[in-house]
Amino acid sequence: MLRRSSVTRSSPTREMGQPVATAVIPFTSADTLLDRALQSVLAIDEIDEILLVDDGRGTSNPLDLRSDRAKVIKNSGVQGALGARLWGMANASSDLIVFLDSDDEAIPHGIQKLLNLLRTSPELILGYGNIQLGQRVKEMYPT
């Protein structure tokens, strides 16, 4: 998660009519877990805008968005996941950006803590957190 501007300033708020945070999720047509990633972000009230970014490789993924908070945009710049993240960031309406891979699931309390930290500490420009491995992943990769 990051703040787009390195210049210290107040973060957007709902009162200003801007999204509190924008989630950027790059995807390809082969992403079978994209809907799970989308649903996990939709569960977080502080994320007002969700940009699902086609990675620019000419793929398409028919999505039933079921939310006016989410939209699909096509990357017309650098292709691949990095290019899609940069394109999503450039098209975001908020200064607070949450990055999520299409095969990940957002953990609401973790995202909320990071957003609160960035909102209350305008000198910070970046926040990150740990991942949690689900039981299925632990079974696939035992230690």
Short mmCIF file of C-alpha atoms in Angstrom, two decimals:
data_model
loop_
_atom_site.label_atom_id
_atom_site.label_comp_id
_atom_site.label_asym_id
_atom_site.label_seq_id
_atom_site.Cartn_x
_atom_site.Cartn_y
_atom_site.Cartn_z
CA MET A 1 0.00 0.00 0.00
CA LEU A 2 1.34 3.42 -0.79
CA ARG A 3 0.55 7.09 -0.97
CA ARG A 4 0.94 8.29 -4.58
CA SER A 5 2.29 11.66 -3.64
CA SER A 6 5.50 11.92 -1.66
CA VAL A 7 4.50 15.48 -0.80
CA THR A 8 3.12 15.67 2.72
CA ARG A 9 -0.56 16.53 2.57
CA SER A 10 -3.84 15.39 4.00
CA SER A 11 -5.33 12.18 2.67
CA PRO A 12 -8.60 12.18 0.77
CA THR A 13 -11.74 11.62 2.80
CA ARG A 14 -15.30 10.74 1.91
CA GLU A 15 -16.32 14.25 2.96
CA MET A 16 -14.19 15.65 0.11
CA GLY A 17 -16.06 13.40 -2.32
CA GLN A 18 -12.99 11.36 -3.25
CA PRO A 19 -12.34 7.71 -2.57
CA VAL A 20 -10.53 6.95 0.69
CA ALA A 21 -8.44 4.30 -1.08
CA THR A 22 -8.18 2.63 -4.47
CA ALA A 23 -7.38 -1.07 -4.88
CA VAL A 24 -5.42 -2.03 -8.00
CA ILE A 25 -5.59 -5.68 -9.09
CA PRO A 26 -3.76 -6.74 -12.29
CA PHE A 27 -5.17 -9.82 -14.03
CA THR A 28 -4.98 -12.07 -17.09
CA SER A 29 -7.65 -14.31 -18.59
CA ALA A 30 -6.06 -17.29 -16.85
CA ASP A 31 -6.71 -15.91 -13.36
CA THR A 32 -9.17 -18.37 -11.88
CA LEU A 33 -9.05 -16.79 -8.40
CA LEU A 34 -9.77 -13.22 -9.52
CA ASP A 35 -13.35 -13.27 -8.24
CA ARG A 36 -12.13 -14.28 -4.76
CA ALA A 37 -9.64 -11.39 -4.75
CA LEU A 38 -12.36 -8.98 -5.86
CA GLN A 39 -14.83 -10.16 -3.23
CA SER A 40 -12.22 -9.82 -0.48
CA VAL A 41 -11.60 -6.18 -1.43
CA LEU A 42 -15.32 -5.43 -1.74
CA ALA A 43 -15.64 -6.43 1.94
CA ILE A 44 -13.42 -3.49 2.96
CA ASP A 45 -15.53 -0.33 3.31
CA GLU A 46 -12.52 2.01 3.19
CA ILE A 47 -11.75 0.95 -0.37
CA ASP A 48 -14.13 3.00 -2.47
CA GLU A 49 -12.64 2.24 -5.89
CA ILE A 50 -11.38 -1.05 -7.30
CA LEU A 51 -9.48 -1.06 -10.58
CA LEU A 52 -9.12 -4.49 -12.19
CA VAL A 53 -6.38 -3.92 -14.74
CA ASP A 54 -6.09 -6.15 -17.80
CA ASP A 55 -2.34 -6.70 -18.00
CA GLY A 56 -2.19 -5.63 -21.66
CA ARG A 57 -1.42 -8.98 -23.23
CA GLY A 58 -4.60 -9.03 -25.28
CA THR A 59 -6.50 -11.22 -22.86
CA SER A 60 -9.98 -10.78 -21.57
CA ASN A 61 -11.74 -12.11 -18.52
CA PRO A 62 -15.52 -11.82 -18.43
CA LEU A 63 -16.32 -10.60 -14.94
CA ASP A 64 -19.62 -10.15 -13.20
CA LEU A 65 -18.55 -7.13 -11.15
CA ARG A 66 -21.79 -6.78 -9.18
CA SER A 67 -20.53 -3.50 -7.74
CA ASP A 68 -20.30 0.07 -8.92
CA ARG A 69 -17.08 0.36 -6.88
CA ALA A 70 -15.22 -1.93 -9.32
CA LYS A 71 -14.33 -1.46 -12.96
CA VAL A 72 -12.10 -3.14 -15.52
CA ILE A 73 -9.55 -0.99 -17.32
CA LYS A 74 -7.24 -2.04 -20.15
CA ASN A 75 -3.55 -1.36 -19.76
CA SER A 76 -2.29 0.48 -22.81
CA GLY A 77 1.22 0.99 -21.46
CA VAL A 78 3.94 -1.43 -20.41
CA GLN A 79 2.59 -4.98 -20.45
CA GLY A 80 2.63 -7.50 -17.64
CA ALA A 81 1.84 -7.21 -13.94
CA LEU A 82 4.17 -4.28 -13.24
CA GLY A 83 2.82 -2.28 -16.16
CA ALA A 84 -0.74 -3.04 -15.04
CA ARG A 85 0.02 -1.84 -11.49
CA LEU A 86 1.52 1.39 -12.83
CA TRP A 87 -1.44 1.91 -15.17
CA GLY A 88 -3.88 1.29 -12.32
CA MET A 89 -2.03 3.75 -10.09
CA ALA A 90 -2.07 6.37 -12.85
CA ASN A 91 -5.84 5.96 -13.25
CA ALA A 92 -6.72 5.84 -9.54
CA SER A 93 -8.92 8.54 -8.02
CA SER A 94 -7.31 8.28 -4.59
CA ASP A 95 -3.84 9.05 -3.31
CA LEU A 96 -3.89 5.89 -1.16
CA ILE A 97 -3.31 2.80 -3.31
CA VAL A 98 -3.75 -0.82 -2.19
CA PHE A 99 -2.04 -3.37 -4.46
CA LEU A 100 -3.38 -6.91 -4.54
CA ASP A 101 -2.46 -9.77 -6.86
CA SER A 102 -5.35 -11.52 -8.57
CA ASP A 103 -4.63 -14.78 -6.73
CA ASP A 104 -4.51 -13.12 -3.30
CA GLU A 105 -7.19 -12.41 -0.76
CA ALA A 106 -7.21 -9.15 1.20
CA ILE A 107 -7.31 -9.43 4.98
CA PRO A 108 -9.74 -6.68 6.03
CA HIS A 109 -8.31 -5.84 9.46
CA GLY A 110 -4.79 -5.66 8.05
CA ILE A 111 -5.77 -3.32 5.22
CA GLN A 112 -7.80 -1.17 7.63
CA LYS A 113 -4.83 -0.84 10.00
CA LEU A 114 -2.51 0.21 7.18
CA LEU A 115 -5.05 2.72 5.85
CA ASN A 116 -5.53 4.21 9.31
CA LEU A 117 -1.76 4.50 9.75
CA LEU A 118 -1.30 6.25 6.40
CA ARG A 119 -4.31 8.49 7.02
CA THR A 120 -3.08 9.64 10.44
CA SER A 121 0.60 9.91 9.52
CA PRO A 122 0.88 12.09 6.40
CA GLU A 123 4.69 11.84 6.48
CA LEU A 124 4.47 8.12 5.64
CA ILE A 125 4.34 7.14 1.98
CA LEU A 126 4.42 3.33 2.18
CA GLY A 127 2.96 0.58 4.33
CA TYR A 128 3.06 -3.19 4.01
CA GLY A 129 2.03 -6.22 5.99
CA ASN A 130 2.63 -9.91 6.38
CA ILE A 131 0.78 -12.59 4.52
CA GLN A 132 -1.32 -15.31 6.08
CA LEU A 133 -1.12 -18.76 4.57
CA GLY A 134 -4.43 -20.56 4.35
CA GLN A 135 -4.78 -24.22 5.34
CA ARG A 136 -4.85 -25.32 1.69
CA VAL A 137 -1.48 -23.66 1.02
CA LYS A 138 0.00 -25.20 4.17
CA GLU A 139 -1.11 -28.64 2.97
CA MET A 140 0.41 -28.07 -0.48
CA TYR A 141 3.75 -26.85 0.92
CA PRO A 142 4.39 -28.54 4.28
CA THR A 143 7.41 -27.32 6.21
#
